[in-house]
Short mmCIF file of C-alpha atoms and ligand atoms in Angstrom, two decimals:
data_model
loop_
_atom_site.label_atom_id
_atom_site.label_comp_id
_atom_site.label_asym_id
_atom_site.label_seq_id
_atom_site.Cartn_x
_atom_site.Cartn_y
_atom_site.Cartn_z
CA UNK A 11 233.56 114.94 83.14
CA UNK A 12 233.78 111.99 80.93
CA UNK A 13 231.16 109.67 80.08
CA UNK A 14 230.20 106.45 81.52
CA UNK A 15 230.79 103.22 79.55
CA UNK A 16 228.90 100.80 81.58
CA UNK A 17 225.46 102.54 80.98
CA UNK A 18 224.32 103.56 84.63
CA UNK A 19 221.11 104.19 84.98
CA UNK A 20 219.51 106.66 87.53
CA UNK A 21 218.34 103.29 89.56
CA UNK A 22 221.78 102.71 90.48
CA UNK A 23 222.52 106.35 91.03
CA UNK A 24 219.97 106.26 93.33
CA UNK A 25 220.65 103.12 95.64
CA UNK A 26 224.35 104.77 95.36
CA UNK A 27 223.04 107.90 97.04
CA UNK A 28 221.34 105.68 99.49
CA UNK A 29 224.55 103.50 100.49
CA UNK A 30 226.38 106.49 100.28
CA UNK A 31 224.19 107.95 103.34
CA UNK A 32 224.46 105.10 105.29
CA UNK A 33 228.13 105.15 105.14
CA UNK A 34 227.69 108.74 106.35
CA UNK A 35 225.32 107.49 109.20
CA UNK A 36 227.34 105.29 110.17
CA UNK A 37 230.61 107.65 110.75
CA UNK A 38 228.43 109.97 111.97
CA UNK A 39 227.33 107.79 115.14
CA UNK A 40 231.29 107.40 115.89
CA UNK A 41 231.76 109.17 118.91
CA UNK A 42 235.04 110.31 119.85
CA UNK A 43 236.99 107.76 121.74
CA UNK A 44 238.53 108.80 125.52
CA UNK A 45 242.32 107.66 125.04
CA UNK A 46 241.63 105.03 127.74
CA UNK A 47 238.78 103.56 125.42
CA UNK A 48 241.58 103.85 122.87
CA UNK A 49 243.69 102.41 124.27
CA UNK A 50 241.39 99.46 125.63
CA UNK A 51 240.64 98.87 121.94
CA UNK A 52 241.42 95.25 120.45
CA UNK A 53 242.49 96.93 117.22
CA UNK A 54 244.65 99.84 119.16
CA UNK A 55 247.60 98.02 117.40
CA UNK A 56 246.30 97.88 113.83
CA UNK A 57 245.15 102.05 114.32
CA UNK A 58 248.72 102.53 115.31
CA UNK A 59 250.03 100.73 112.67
CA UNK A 60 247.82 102.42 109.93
CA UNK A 61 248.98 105.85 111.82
CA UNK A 62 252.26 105.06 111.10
CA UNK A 63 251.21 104.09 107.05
CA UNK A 64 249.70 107.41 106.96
CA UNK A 65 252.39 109.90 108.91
CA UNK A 66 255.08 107.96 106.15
CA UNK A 67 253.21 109.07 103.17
CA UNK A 68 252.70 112.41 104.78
CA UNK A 69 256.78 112.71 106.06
CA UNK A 70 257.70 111.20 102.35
CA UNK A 71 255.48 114.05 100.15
CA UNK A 72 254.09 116.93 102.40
CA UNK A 73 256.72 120.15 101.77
CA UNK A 74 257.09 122.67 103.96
CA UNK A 75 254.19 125.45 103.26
CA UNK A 76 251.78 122.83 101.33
CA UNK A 77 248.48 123.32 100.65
CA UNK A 78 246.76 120.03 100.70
CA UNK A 79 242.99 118.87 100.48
CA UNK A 80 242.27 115.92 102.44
CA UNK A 81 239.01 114.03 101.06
CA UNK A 82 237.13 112.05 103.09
CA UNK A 83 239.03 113.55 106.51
CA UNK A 84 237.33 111.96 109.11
CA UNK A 85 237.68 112.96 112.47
CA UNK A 86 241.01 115.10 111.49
CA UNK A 87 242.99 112.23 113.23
CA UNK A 88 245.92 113.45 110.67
CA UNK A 89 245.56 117.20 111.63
CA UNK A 90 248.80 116.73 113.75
CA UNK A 91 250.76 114.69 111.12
CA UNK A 92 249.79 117.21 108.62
CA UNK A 93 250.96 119.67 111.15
CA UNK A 94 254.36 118.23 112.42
CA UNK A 95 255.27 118.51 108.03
CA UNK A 96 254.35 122.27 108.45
CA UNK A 97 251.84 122.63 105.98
CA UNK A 98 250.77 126.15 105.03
CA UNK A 99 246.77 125.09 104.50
CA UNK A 100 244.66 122.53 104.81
CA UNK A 101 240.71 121.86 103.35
CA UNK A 102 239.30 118.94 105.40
CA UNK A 103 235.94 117.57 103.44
CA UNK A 104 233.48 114.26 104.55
CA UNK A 105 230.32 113.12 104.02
CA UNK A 106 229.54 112.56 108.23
CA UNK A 107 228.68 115.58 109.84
CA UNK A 108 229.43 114.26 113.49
CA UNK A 109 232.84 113.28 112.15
CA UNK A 110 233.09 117.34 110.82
CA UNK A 111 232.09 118.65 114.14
CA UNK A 112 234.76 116.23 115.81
CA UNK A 113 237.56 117.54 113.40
CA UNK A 114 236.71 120.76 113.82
CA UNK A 115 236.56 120.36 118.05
CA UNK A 116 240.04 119.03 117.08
CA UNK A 117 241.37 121.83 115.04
CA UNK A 118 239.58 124.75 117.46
CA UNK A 119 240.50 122.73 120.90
CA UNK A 120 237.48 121.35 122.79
CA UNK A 121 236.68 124.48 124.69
CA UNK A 122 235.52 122.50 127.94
CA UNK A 123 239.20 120.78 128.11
CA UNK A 124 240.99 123.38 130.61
CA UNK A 125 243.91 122.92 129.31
CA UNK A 126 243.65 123.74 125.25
CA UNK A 127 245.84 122.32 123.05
CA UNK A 128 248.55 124.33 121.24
CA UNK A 129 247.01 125.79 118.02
CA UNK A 130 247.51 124.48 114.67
CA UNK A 131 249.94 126.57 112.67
CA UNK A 132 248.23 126.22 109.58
CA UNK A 133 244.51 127.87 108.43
CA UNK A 134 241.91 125.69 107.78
CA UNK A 135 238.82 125.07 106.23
CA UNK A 136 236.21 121.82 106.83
CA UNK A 137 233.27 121.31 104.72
CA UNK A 138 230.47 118.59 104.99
CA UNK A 139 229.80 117.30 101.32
CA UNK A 140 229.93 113.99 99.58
CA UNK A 141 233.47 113.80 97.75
CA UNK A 142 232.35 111.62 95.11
CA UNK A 143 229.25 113.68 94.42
CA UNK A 144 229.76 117.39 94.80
CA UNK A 145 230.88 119.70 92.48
CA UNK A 146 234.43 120.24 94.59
CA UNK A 147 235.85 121.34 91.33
CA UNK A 148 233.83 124.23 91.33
CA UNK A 149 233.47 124.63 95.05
CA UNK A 150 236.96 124.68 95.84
CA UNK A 151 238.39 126.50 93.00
CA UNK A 152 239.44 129.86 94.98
CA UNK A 153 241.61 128.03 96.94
CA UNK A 154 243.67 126.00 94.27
CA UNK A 155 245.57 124.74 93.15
CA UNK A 156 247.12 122.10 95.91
CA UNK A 157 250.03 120.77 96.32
CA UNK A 158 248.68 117.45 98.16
CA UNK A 159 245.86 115.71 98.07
CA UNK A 160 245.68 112.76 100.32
CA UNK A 161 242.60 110.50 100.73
CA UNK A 162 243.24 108.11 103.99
CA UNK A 163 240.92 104.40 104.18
CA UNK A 164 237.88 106.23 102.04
CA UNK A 165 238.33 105.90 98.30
CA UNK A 166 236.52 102.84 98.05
CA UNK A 167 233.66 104.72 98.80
CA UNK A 168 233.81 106.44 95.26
CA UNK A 169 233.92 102.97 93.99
CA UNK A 170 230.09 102.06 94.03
CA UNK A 171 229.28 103.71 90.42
CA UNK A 172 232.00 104.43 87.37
CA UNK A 173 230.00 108.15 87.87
CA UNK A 174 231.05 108.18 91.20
CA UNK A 175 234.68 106.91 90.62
CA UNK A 176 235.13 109.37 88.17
CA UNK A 177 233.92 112.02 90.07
CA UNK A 178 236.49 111.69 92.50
CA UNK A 179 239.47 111.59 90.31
CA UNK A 180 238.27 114.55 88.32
CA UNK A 181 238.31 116.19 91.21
CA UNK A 182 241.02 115.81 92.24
CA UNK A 183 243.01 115.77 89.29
CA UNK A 184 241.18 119.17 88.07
CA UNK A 185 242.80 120.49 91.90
CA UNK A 186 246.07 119.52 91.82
CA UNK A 187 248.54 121.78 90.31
CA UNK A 188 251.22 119.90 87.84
CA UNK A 189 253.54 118.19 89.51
CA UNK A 190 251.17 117.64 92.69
CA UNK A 191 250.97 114.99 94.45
CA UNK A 192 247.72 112.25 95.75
CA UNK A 193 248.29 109.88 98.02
CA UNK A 194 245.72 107.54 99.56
CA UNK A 195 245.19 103.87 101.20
CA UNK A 196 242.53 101.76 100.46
CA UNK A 197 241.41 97.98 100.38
CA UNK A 198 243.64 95.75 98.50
CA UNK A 199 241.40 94.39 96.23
CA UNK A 200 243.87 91.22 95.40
CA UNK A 201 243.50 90.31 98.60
CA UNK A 202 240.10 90.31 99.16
CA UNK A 203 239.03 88.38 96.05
CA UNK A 204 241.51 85.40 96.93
CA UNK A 205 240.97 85.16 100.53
CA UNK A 206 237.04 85.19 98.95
CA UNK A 207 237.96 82.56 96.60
CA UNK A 208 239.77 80.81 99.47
CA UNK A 209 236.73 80.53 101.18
CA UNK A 210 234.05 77.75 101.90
CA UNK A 211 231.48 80.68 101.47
CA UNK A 212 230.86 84.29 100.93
CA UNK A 213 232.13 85.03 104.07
CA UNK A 214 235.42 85.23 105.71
CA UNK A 215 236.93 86.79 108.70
CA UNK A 216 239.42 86.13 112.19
CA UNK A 217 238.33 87.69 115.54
CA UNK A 218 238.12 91.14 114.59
CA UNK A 219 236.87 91.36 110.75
CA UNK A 220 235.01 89.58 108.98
CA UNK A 221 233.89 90.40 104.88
CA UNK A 222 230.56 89.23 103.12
CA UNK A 223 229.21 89.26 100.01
CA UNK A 224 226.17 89.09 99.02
CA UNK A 225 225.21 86.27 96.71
CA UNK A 226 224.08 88.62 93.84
CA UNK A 227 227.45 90.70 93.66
CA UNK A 228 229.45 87.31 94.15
CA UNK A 229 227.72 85.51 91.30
CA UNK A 230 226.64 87.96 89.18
CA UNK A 231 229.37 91.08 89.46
CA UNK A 232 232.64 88.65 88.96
CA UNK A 233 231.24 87.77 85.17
CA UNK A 234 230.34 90.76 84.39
CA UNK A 235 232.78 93.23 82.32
CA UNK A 236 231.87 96.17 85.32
CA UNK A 237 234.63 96.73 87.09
CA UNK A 238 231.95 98.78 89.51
CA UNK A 239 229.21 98.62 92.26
CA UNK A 240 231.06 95.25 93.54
CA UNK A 241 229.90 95.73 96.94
CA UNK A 242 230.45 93.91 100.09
CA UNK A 243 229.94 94.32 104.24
CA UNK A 244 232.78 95.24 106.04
CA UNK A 245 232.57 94.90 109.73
CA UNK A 246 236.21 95.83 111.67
CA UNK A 247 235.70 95.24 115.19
CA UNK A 248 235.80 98.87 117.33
CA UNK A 249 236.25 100.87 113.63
CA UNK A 250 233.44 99.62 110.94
CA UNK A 251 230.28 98.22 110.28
CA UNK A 252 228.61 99.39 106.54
CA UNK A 253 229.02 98.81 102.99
CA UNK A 254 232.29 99.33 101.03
CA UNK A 255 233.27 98.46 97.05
CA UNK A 256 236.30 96.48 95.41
CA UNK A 257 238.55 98.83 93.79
CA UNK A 258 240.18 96.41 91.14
CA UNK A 259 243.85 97.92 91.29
CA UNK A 260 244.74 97.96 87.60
CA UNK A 261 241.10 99.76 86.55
CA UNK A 262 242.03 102.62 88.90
CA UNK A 263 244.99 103.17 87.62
CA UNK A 264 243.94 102.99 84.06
CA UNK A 265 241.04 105.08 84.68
CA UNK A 266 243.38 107.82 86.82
CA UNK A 267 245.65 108.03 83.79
CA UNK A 268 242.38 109.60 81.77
CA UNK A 269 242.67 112.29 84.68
CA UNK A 270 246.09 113.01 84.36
CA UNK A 271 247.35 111.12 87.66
CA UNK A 272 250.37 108.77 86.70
CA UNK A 273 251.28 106.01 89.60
CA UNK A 274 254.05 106.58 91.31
CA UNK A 275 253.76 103.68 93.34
CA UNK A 276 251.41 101.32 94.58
CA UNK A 277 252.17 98.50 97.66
CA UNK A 278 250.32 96.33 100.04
CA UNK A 279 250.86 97.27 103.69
CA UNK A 280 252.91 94.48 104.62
CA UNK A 281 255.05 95.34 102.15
CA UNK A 282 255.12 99.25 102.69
CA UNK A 283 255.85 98.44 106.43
CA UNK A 284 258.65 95.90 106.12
CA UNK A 285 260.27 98.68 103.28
CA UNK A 286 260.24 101.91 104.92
CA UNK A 287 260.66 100.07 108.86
CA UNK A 288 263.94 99.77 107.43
CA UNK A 289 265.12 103.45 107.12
CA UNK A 290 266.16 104.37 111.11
CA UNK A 291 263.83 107.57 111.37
CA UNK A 292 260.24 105.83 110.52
CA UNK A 293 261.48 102.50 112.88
CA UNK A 294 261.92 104.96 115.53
CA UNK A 295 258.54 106.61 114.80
CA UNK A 296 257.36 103.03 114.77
CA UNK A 297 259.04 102.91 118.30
CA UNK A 298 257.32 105.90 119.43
CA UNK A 299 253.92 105.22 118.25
CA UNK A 300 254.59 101.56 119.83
CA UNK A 301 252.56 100.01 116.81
CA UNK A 302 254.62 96.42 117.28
CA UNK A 303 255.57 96.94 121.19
CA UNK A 304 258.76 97.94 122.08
CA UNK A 305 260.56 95.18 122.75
CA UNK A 306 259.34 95.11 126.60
CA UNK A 307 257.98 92.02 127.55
CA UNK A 308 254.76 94.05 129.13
CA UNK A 309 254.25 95.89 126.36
CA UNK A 310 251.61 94.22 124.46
CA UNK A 311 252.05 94.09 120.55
CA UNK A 312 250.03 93.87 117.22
CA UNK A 313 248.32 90.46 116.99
CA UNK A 314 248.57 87.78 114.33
CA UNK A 315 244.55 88.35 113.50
CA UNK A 316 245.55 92.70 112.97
CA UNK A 317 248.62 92.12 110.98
CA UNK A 318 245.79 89.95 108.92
CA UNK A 319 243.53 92.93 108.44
CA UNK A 320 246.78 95.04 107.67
CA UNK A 321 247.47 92.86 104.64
CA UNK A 322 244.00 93.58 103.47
CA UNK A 323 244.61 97.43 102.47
CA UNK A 324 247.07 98.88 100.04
CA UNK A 325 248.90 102.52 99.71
CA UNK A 326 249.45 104.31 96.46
CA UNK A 327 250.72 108.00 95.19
CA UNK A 328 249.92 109.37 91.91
CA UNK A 329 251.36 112.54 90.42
CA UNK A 330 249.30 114.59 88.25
CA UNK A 331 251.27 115.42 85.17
CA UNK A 332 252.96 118.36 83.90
CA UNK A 333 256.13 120.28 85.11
CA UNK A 334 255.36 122.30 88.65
CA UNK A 335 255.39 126.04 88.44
CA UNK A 336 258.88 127.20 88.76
CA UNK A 337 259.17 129.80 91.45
N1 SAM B 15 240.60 109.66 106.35
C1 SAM B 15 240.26 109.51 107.75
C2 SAM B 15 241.36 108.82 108.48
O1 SAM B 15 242.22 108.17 107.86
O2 SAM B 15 241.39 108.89 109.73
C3 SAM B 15 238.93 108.78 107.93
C4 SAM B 15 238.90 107.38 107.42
S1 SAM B 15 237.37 106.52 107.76
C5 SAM B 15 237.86 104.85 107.64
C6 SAM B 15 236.47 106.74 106.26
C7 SAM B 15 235.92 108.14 106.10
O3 SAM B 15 235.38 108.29 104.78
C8 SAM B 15 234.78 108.48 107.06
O4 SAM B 15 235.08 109.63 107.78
C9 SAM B 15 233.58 108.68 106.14
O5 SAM B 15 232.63 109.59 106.62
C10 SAM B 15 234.29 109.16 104.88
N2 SAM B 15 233.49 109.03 103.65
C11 SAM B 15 232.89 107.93 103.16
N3 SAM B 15 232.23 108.21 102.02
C12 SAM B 15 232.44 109.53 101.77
C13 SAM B 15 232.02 110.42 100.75
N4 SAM B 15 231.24 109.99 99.77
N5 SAM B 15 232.41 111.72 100.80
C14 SAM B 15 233.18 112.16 101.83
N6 SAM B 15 233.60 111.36 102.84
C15 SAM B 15 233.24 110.06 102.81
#
């Protein structure tokens, strides 16, 4: 674990600990949805669409008899993607304990459902801890190395101290076996500065986000050399209401190289979906997931105002280096 250049003192360790537990709160409080509350959400296209991001990465990297680590898990709403690629084992970690319980109801089958789902092929383990904190290194040693480690909509969590952002990549990078793959989404941080700079104020939004920053981080963070703690309020209608961090693209990268993770490729969401809609088998999961409609006038489709929020996130993989083991 390297050290940190911008001189963090225990103060900001400290309000990071705090923010990170209210991030955890707030997941936490997420119950799980009924599919008709799904479904009655006005961001069901947007989740759909981001579905589709995620099962792409998943269908592009995830081998047959993987072992992957997903960081920052959630709710194990990629348990079945991660299934339908036939993984051989999966570690499921987060911070929010209701979110834990949830995956796990997932994984087991909610044992007041009659009818139980069919059972996952693959074992698995879920553990409560902070990502960007914990030891995971050490913790989940026994089990390593993977072959995948994905981190879905979370990684700008890590970004709220350098300690914290390396944390997370030394983690992962000291998991992944040579050759292995990370692959993640997270806010585009291009974006978010110039629709900030666009705007009249520190806000800016449509009818189902809106972003704020606080006068301090606005004025004071954008001079400064520290590419960390750059925090802001996120609020996505129906998904998220707490505080996240700008993840200036080319530091991450920079700072993954230290770790061994070379970038394999990094691309906005509009631009991952109009790329890989074009090969037939992920339009047709498209069609099936019915992210954009189908093409029947009833069906209703992703709005102007969630395409919006789409552009706000990116996707990238990294590979950690080295040659994998040959078998
Ligand atoms: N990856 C899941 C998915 O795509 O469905 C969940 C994404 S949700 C937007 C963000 C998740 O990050 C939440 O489940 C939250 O509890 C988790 N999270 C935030 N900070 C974390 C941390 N420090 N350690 C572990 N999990 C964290």
């Amino acid at each position: 674990f390297r050290s940190n250049s911008y001189g963090e003192s225990r103060s900001v360790e400290d309000e990071s600990t705090k923010n990170a537990l209210r991030v955890a709160e707030h997941y936490s409080a997420r119950s799980n949805q009924t599919l008709e509350e799904r479904e009655a959400s006005p961001i069901i296209h947007l989740k759909k669409l981001n579905n589709w991001i995620k099962s792409v990465l998943i269908q592009l990297y995830a081998r047959r008899g993987d072992s992957v680590l997903d960081l920052a898990c959630g709710k194990g709403g990629d348990l079945i993607k991660w299934d339908k690629a036939k993984i051989g084992y999966y570690i499921g970690v987060d911070i929010a304990e209701g979110s834990i319980k949830d995956c796990r109801t997932r994984y087991n089958g909610d044992p007041d459902q009659q009818q139980r789902r069919k059972k996952f092929s693959f074992p698995a383990r879920l553990i409560c801890a902070d990502c960007y904190e914990a030891r995971l290194d050490k913790y989940l040693r026994d089990d390593a190395p993977y072959d995948i480690c994905s981190c879905q909509f979370a990684l700008h969590y890590s970004w709220s101290t350098e300690a914290r952002a390396r944390r997370a990549l030394a983690t992962v990078s000291a998991l992944l076996r040579p050759g292995g793959t990370f692959i993640g989404t997270m806010p585009d941080a291009n974006v978010i500065i110039k629709r900030l700079r666009e705007a009249e104020g520190l806000e800016f939004g449509n009818s189902v986000y809106w972003i704020c920053f606080d006068e301090e981080y606005a004025q004071k963070k954008f001079k400064s050399s520290n590419p960390f703690g750059i925090k802001y309020k996120f609020h996505l209608e129906d998904a998220v209401d707490c505080p996240e961090w700008i993840v200036p693209f080319n530091v991450f990268k920079s700072l993954a190289e230290e770790y061994d993770l070379e970038l394999v490729f990094v691309k906005n969401s509009h631009e991952f979906v109009n790329e890989y809609l074009k090969k037939p088998e992920f339009a047709e999961l498209m069609r099936r997931l019915g992210a954009l409609g189908d093409g029947n006038q009833d069906q209703s489709t992703l709005s102007q105002d969630e395409w919006d929020v789409a552009y706000l996130y990116l996707a990238f993989v990294l590979r950690k280096r080295g040659q994998p083991p040959t078998s």
